mmCIF file of C-alpha atoms in Angstrom:
data_model
loop_
_atom_site.group_PDB
_atom_site.id
_atom_site.type_symbol
_atom_site.label_atom_id
_atom_site.label_comp_id
_atom_site.label_asym_id
_atom_site.label_seq_id
_atom_site.Cartn_x
_atom_site.Cartn_y
_atom_site.Cartn_z
ATOM 1 C CA LYS X 1 130.461 115.552 66.527
ATOM 2 C CA LYS X 2 131.244 115.594 63.291
ATOM 3 C CA SER X 3 130.138 116.726 60.224
ATOM 4 C CA PHE X 4 131.282 117.747 56.688
ATOM 5 C CA TRP X 5 131.546 120.850 54.524
ATOM 6 C CA SER X 6 131.947 119.854 50.438
ATOM 7 C CA SER X 7 132.145 122.815 47.716
ATOM 8 C CA THR X 8 132.991 120.400 45.607
ATOM 9 C CA PRO X 9 129.963 117.759 44.645
ATOM 10 C CA GLU X 10 132.597 115.139 42.944
ATOM 11 C CA PRO X 11 134.349 113.654 44.153
ATOM 12 C CA LEU X 12 134.820 114.827 47.448
ATOM 13 C CA ALA X 13 131.138 114.582 48.312
ATOM 14 C CA VAL X 14 130.529 110.755 47.373
ATOM 15 C CA PHE X 15 133.402 110.145 49.465
ATOM 16 C CA LEU X 16 131.669 111.701 52.441
ATOM 17 C CA SER X 17 128.564 110.298 51.402
ATOM 18 C CA VAL X 18 130.116 106.896 52.637
ATOM 19 C CA GLY X 19 131.410 107.869 55.638
ATOM 20 C CA ARG X 20 128.225 109.369 56.170
ATOM 21 C CA ARG X 21 126.657 106.323 55.652
ATOM 22 C CA GLN X 22 129.246 103.816 57.817
ATOM 23 C CA ASN X 23 129.243 106.986 60.927
ATOM 24 C CA ASN X 24 125.849 108.473 60.775
ATOM 25 C CA ILE X 25 128.338 112.033 59.607
ATOM 26 C CA PRO X 26 125.880 114.800 58.110
ATOM 27 C CA VAL X 27 127.234 115.715 54.751
ATOM 28 C CA HIS X 28 126.732 119.588 53.430
ATOM 29 C CA VAL X 29 127.503 120.887 50.000
ATOM 30 C CA CYS X 30 127.980 124.690 50.108
ATOM 31 C CA SER X 31 129.485 127.470 48.579
ATOM 32 C CA LYS X 32 133.462 128.426 48.665
ATOM 33 C CA GLU X 33 132.443 131.454 50.153
ATOM 34 C CA ASP X 34 131.061 129.583 53.250
ATOM 35 C CA LEU X 35 133.485 127.189 53.767
ATOM 36 C CA PHE X 36 135.176 130.414 53.826
ATOM 37 C CA ARG X 37 133.527 132.107 56.448
ATOM 38 C CA MET X 38 133.605 128.919 58.903
ATOM 39 C CA CYS X 39 136.983 127.909 58.929
ATOM 40 C CA GLY X 40 138.810 132.091 58.535
ATOM 41 C CA THR X 41 141.559 130.745 55.229
ATOM 42 C CA VAL X 42 140.921 129.664 51.594
ATOM 43 C CA GLU X 43 143.191 127.110 52.429
ATOM 44 C CA HIS X 44 140.174 124.775 53.024
ATOM 45 C CA ARG X 45 140.602 123.175 49.823
ATOM 46 C CA GLY X 46 136.963 122.528 48.781
ATOM 47 C CA VAL X 47 136.338 120.423 52.327
ATOM 48 C CA VAL X 48 135.764 121.740 56.123
ATOM 49 C CA ALA X 49 135.153 119.106 59.070
ATOM 50 C CA ARG X 50 133.481 120.140 62.400
ATOM 51 C CA ALA X 51 134.415 118.067 64.869
ATOM 52 C CA ASP X 52 134.948 118.249 69.038
ATOM 53 C CA ARG X 53 137.595 119.603 70.407
ATOM 54 C CA LEU X 54 140.332 116.125 70.484
ATOM 55 C CA PRO X 55 141.252 116.588 74.546
ATOM 56 C CA LEU X 56 145.147 116.049 75.516
ATOM 57 C CA PRO X 57 145.684 113.624 78.231
ATOM 58 C CA ARG X 58 147.956 114.800 81.187
ATOM 59 C CA VAL X 59 150.428 112.259 82.559
ATOM 60 C CA ASP X 60 152.921 112.644 85.432
ATOM 61 C CA GLY X 61 155.294 110.181 83.562
ATOM 62 C CA LEU X 62 154.946 106.572 81.560
ATOM 63 C CA PRO X 63 153.503 103.436 82.929
ATOM 64 C CA ALA X 64 155.826 100.906 84.361
ATOM 65 C CA VAL X 65 157.194 99.248 81.582
ATOM 66 C CA GLU X 66 155.410 94.937 82.175
ATOM 67 C CA SER X 67 151.986 97.109 82.332
ATOM 68 C CA VAL X 68 151.995 99.868 79.876
ATOM 69 C CA GLY X 69 150.332 97.457 77.450
ATOM 70 C CA ASP X 70 147.352 97.502 79.955
ATOM 71 C CA SER X 71 147.550 101.522 79.954
ATOM 72 C CA LEU X 72 147.858 102.960 76.661
ATOM 73 C CA SER X 73 144.908 104.009 74.672
ATOM 74 C CA GLY X 74 144.752 104.368 70.567
ATOM 75 C CA SER X 75 146.601 102.251 68.159
ATOM 76 C CA ALA X 76 149.602 101.263 70.088
ATOM 77 C CA ALA X 77 147.481 99.260 72.691
ATOM 78 C CA ALA X 78 145.052 98.092 70.186
ATOM 79 C CA ASP X 79 148.793 96.346 67.743
ATOM 80 C CA ARG X 80 150.091 95.263 70.967
ATOM 81 C CA SER X 81 150.220 91.650 70.334
ATOM 82 C CA THR X 82 150.855 92.122 66.824
ATOM 83 C CA ARG X 83 154.571 94.535 67.518
ATOM 84 C CA THR X 84 157.780 93.014 66.855
ATOM 85 C CA ALA X 85 159.571 96.386 66.777
ATOM 86 C CA PRO X 86 161.555 98.194 70.037
ATOM 87 C CA ARG X 87 159.205 100.405 72.049
ATOM 88 C CA LEU X 88 159.413 103.707 71.155
ATOM 89 C CA TRP X 89 158.113 107.087 72.060
ATOM 90 C CA ILE X 90 158.959 110.509 71.306
ATOM 91 C CA ALA X 91 159.503 113.602 73.536
ATOM 92 C CA LEU X 92 159.407 116.873 72.756
ATOM 93 C CA ASP X 93 161.537 119.764 74.834
ATOM 94 C CA SER X 94 160.986 123.076 73.562
ATOM 95 C CA ILE X 95 158.772 122.781 70.562
ATOM 96 C CA SER X 96 156.370 125.118 69.896
ATOM 97 C CA ASP X 97 155.822 126.065 66.651
ATOM 98 C CA ALA X 98 152.241 123.553 66.197
ATOM 99 C CA HIS X 99 153.199 123.094 61.827
ATOM 100 C CA ASN X 100 156.519 120.512 63.709
ATOM 101 C CA ILE X 101 154.540 119.262 65.985
ATOM 102 C CA GLY X 102 151.465 118.135 63.675
ATOM 103 C CA ALA X 103 154.424 117.364 61.785
ATOM 104 C CA VAL X 104 156.337 114.760 64.135
ATOM 105 C CA ILE X 105 152.947 113.735 65.268
ATOM 106 C CA ARG X 106 152.560 111.777 61.625
ATOM 107 C CA SER X 107 156.243 110.770 60.931
ATOM 108 C CA ALA X 108 155.389 108.992 64.033
ATOM 109 C CA TYR X 109 152.333 107.070 63.965
ATOM 110 C CA LEU X 110 153.363 105.934 60.857
ATOM 111 C CA LEU X 111 157.177 104.544 61.482
ATOM 112 C CA GLY X 112 155.554 102.913 64.285
ATOM 113 C CA VAL X 113 155.810 105.507 67.382
ATOM 114 C CA GLU X 114 154.081 104.461 70.217
ATOM 115 C CA GLY X 115 153.117 108.290 71.588
ATOM 116 C CA VAL X 116 154.149 111.644 71.731
ATOM 117 C CA ILE X 117 155.075 113.446 74.372
ATOM 118 C CA LEU X 118 154.454 117.320 74.400
ATOM 119 C CA GLY X 119 156.822 118.255 76.932
ATOM 120 C CA ASP X 120 155.235 122.008 78.450
ATOM 121 C CA TYR X 121 152.937 122.075 76.350
ATOM 122 C CA ARG X 122 150.723 124.622 77.386
ATOM 123 C CA GLY X 123 147.072 124.241 75.882
ATOM 124 C CA ASP X 124 144.143 121.761 77.237
ATOM 125 C CA GLU X 125 144.031 120.438 73.503
ATOM 126 C CA LEU X 126 146.029 120.084 70.374
ATOM 127 C CA ALA X 127 145.905 123.499 68.597
ATOM 128 C CA PRO X 128 144.040 123.352 65.133
ATOM 129 C CA ALA X 129 147.101 123.496 62.908
ATOM 130 C CA VAL X 130 148.864 120.640 64.898
ATOM 131 C CA LEU X 131 145.800 118.538 63.848
ATOM 132 C CA CYS X 132 146.040 119.958 59.889
ATOM 133 C CA THR X 133 149.489 118.977 59.800
ATOM 134 C CA SER X 134 149.676 115.789 61.147
ATOM 135 C CA ALA X 135 147.011 114.421 57.977
ATOM 136 C CA GLY X 136 144.849 112.791 60.769
ATOM 137 C CA ALA X 137 147.402 111.072 62.540
ATOM 138 C CA SER X 138 146.379 113.199 66.116
ATOM 139 C CA GLU X 139 143.402 111.142 66.089
ATOM 140 C CA LEU X 140 145.095 107.740 65.680
ATOM 141 C CA CYS X 141 148.790 108.527 67.870
ATOM 142 C CA THR X 142 148.540 108.680 71.369
ATOM 143 C CA VAL X 143 149.598 111.706 72.247
ATOM 144 C CA VAL X 144 149.730 112.845 75.495
ATOM 145 C CA ALA X 145 151.329 115.988 77.805
ATOM 146 C CA PRO X 146 153.339 116.440 81.391
ATOM 147 C CA GLN X 147 151.488 116.615 84.422
ATOM 148 C CA LEU X 148 153.743 119.104 85.370
ATOM 149 C CA SER X 149 156.639 119.367 83.628
ATOM 150 C CA LEU X 150 158.586 117.457 80.829
ATOM 151 C CA LEU X 151 161.739 116.909 83.338
ATOM 152 C CA ARG X 152 159.125 115.217 86.871
ATOM 153 C CA SER X 153 157.716 113.301 83.656
ATOM 154 C CA LEU X 154 161.183 111.428 82.445
ATOM 155 C CA ARG X 155 162.189 110.839 85.720
ATOM 156 C CA SER X 156 159.116 109.206 86.698
ATOM 157 C CA SER X 157 159.430 107.472 83.149
ATOM 158 C CA ILE X 158 163.166 106.352 84.197
ATOM 159 C CA GLU X 159 162.116 105.167 87.842
ATOM 160 C CA ASN X 160 159.351 103.121 85.517
ATOM 161 C CA GLY X 161 161.749 101.198 83.716
ATOM 162 C CA TRP X 162 161.707 103.552 81.180
ATOM 163 C CA ARG X 163 165.740 104.280 79.262
ATOM 164 C CA VAL X 164 165.967 108.142 77.939
ATOM 165 C CA VAL X 165 168.006 109.164 74.786
ATOM 166 C CA GLY X 166 168.371 112.879 73.549
ATOM 167 C CA THR X 167 169.825 114.246 70.647
ATOM 168 C CA SER X 168 172.369 117.262 69.921
ATOM 169 C CA VAL X 169 173.809 118.734 66.768
ATOM 170 C CA PRO X 170 177.293 117.126 66.029
ATOM 171 C CA LYS X 171 179.757 118.956 68.496
ATOM 172 C CA ARG X 172 177.571 119.813 70.501
ATOM 173 C CA TYR X 173 177.197 116.817 73.016
ATOM 174 C CA ILE X 174 176.696 117.796 76.622
ATOM 175 C CA GLN X 175 179.971 114.913 78.311
ATOM 176 C CA ARG X 176 179.189 113.259 81.459
ATOM 177 C CA ALA X 177 180.216 110.111 83.219
ATOM 178 C CA ASN X 178 177.400 108.134 82.790
ATOM 179 C CA SER X 179 176.568 108.958 79.280
ATOM 180 C CA VAL X 180 176.754 107.638 76.335
ATOM 181 C CA ASP X 181 177.281 109.109 72.650
ATOM 182 C CA HIS X 182 175.947 107.931 69.160
ATOM 183 C CA THR X 183 175.635 108.761 65.274
ATOM 184 C CA ALA X 184 171.944 107.771 64.567
ATOM 185 C CA ASN X 185 173.461 104.303 62.905
ATOM 186 C CA ASP X 186 175.014 102.813 65.594
ATOM 187 C CA ALA X 187 171.872 104.179 68.469
ATOM 188 C CA GLY X 188 169.385 101.397 67.004
ATOM 189 C CA LEU X 189 167.231 99.073 70.047
ATOM 190 C CA GLU X 190 169.349 96.028 69.894
ATOM 191 C CA ASP X 191 169.017 95.195 73.606
ATOM 192 C CA GLY X 192 165.339 95.968 73.506
ATOM 193 C CA ALA X 193 164.621 98.663 76.353
ATOM 194 C CA PRO X 194 161.977 100.684 76.216
ATOM 195 C CA THR X 195 163.211 104.289 75.072
ATOM 196 C CA ILE X 196 161.826 107.878 75.118
ATOM 197 C CA LEU X 197 163.295 110.131 72.310
ATOM 198 C CA VAL X 198 163.809 113.682 73.368
ATOM 199 C CA MET X 199 163.828 115.389 70.474
ATOM 200 C CA GLY X 200 164.495 119.624 71.337
ATOM 201 C CA ALA X 201 164.033 122.975 69.071
ATOM 202 C CA GLU X 202 166.122 123.590 66.633
ATOM 203 C CA GLY X 203 169.986 125.035 66.724
ATOM 204 C CA SER X 204 169.602 125.147 70.561
ATOM 205 C CA GLY X 205 168.696 121.569 71.058
ATOM 206 C CA VAL X 206 167.744 119.607 74.564
ATOM 207 C CA ARG X 207 167.975 121.652 77.824
ATOM 208 C CA PRO X 208 170.902 120.974 79.803
ATOM 209 C CA HIS X 209 168.835 119.987 82.408
ATOM 210 C CA ILE X 210 167.200 117.378 80.403
ATOM 211 C CA SER X 211 169.468 116.409 78.487
ATOM 212 C CA ARG X 212 171.464 115.856 82.294
ATOM 213 C CA LEU X 213 169.211 113.362 82.689
ATOM 214 C CA CYS X 214 169.436 111.754 79.386
ATOM 215 C CA HIS X 215 171.316 107.831 79.533
ATOM 216 C CA ALA X 216 172.947 108.683 76.332
ATOM 217 C CA ASN X 217 173.027 111.679 73.059
ATOM 218 C CA VAL X 218 172.284 110.406 69.211
ATOM 219 C CA THR X 219 173.491 113.142 66.702
ATOM 220 C CA ILE X 220 172.794 112.632 63.026
ATOM 221 C CA PRO X 221 175.825 113.161 60.829
ATOM 222 C CA LEU X 222 175.671 115.574 58.546
ATOM 223 C CA ALA X 223 177.612 116.479 55.122
ATOM 224 C CA ARG X 224 177.210 120.159 55.592
ATOM 225 C CA ALA X 225 177.185 121.902 58.408
ATOM 226 C CA ASP X 226 177.917 125.314 59.076
ATOM 227 C CA PRO X 227 176.988 127.616 62.712
ATOM 228 C CA ASN X 228 176.960 130.538 60.275
ATOM 229 C CA LEU X 229 175.005 129.158 57.891
ATOM 230 C CA VAL X 230 172.469 126.120 57.888
ATOM 231 C CA ASP X 231 172.974 124.720 61.240
ATOM 232 C CA SER X 232 170.351 121.631 61.342
ATOM 233 C CA LEU X 233 167.752 120.185 60.447
ATOM 234 C CA ASN X 234 164.218 121.011 61.012
ATOM 235 C CA VAL X 235 163.285 119.300 64.338
ATOM 236 C CA SER X 236 160.123 116.644 62.040
ATOM 237 C CA VAL X 237 163.291 115.702 59.599
ATOM 238 C CA ALA X 238 165.123 114.893 61.973
ATOM 239 C CA THR X 239 162.889 113.121 64.116
ATOM 240 C CA ALA X 240 161.430 110.948 61.176
ATOM 241 C CA ILE X 241 165.150 110.005 60.408
ATOM 242 C CA LEU X 242 165.757 109.152 63.818
ATOM 243 C CA ILE X 243 162.723 107.267 64.319
ATOM 244 C CA ASP X 244 163.746 105.455 60.781
ATOM 245 C CA ARG X 245 167.287 104.300 62.367
ATOM 246 C CA MET X 246 166.330 103.251 65.684
ATOM 247 C CA LEU X 247 163.495 101.142 64.420
ATOM 248 C CA THR X 248 164.803 99.584 62.005
ATOM 249 C CA ARG X 249 168.103 98.796 63.162
#
């Protein structure tokens, strides 16, 4: 169920009227004060939408590689027949800032990622700030959360044929005998293996027990990096850079 309120008759009301005719969504013109009382902020930009809450599905892991197309919901599954880019999902580890989560979902959807796993996300639905920052992408992108924990979901996904790639700030790799380190420029998915890219919190990065599970680690070369000043990119910016470099090489 959806409805719109607008304090600006033109041109928003005209645009929303089209949506009302096509989707039977009611549109109401009201004062800015009414909008403030509805949403509790002056940053409504003249229009407010009211809709049912967006549920957050829980999964134990990504489905087996050969059956993913039959199991996904949203635009990723609908576009499977025409998709030629390598298959990539994003998993967020210990990222709780709603604005970063929304920005990651927005970039993931626009750059061709199949979906986003919100690791250890505690809510049963996406927070309003996530929806706002995603600029509508959260309505279109497949977004899920682990059933129990991100670690278990990644392990289950590996058993189903997925490769897991971690991320790290330069010179902060966790060395493992079976782990390969790359820069973003040579971390493409040339072999076509379906991949989950794990993004960690700014500064601390991917947690050690998650990093030890990864088949490889990637990093973005930085022109300037000083741990005493600025040591890392914003996580949503880093995610967009890595998605572009991994899917286009």
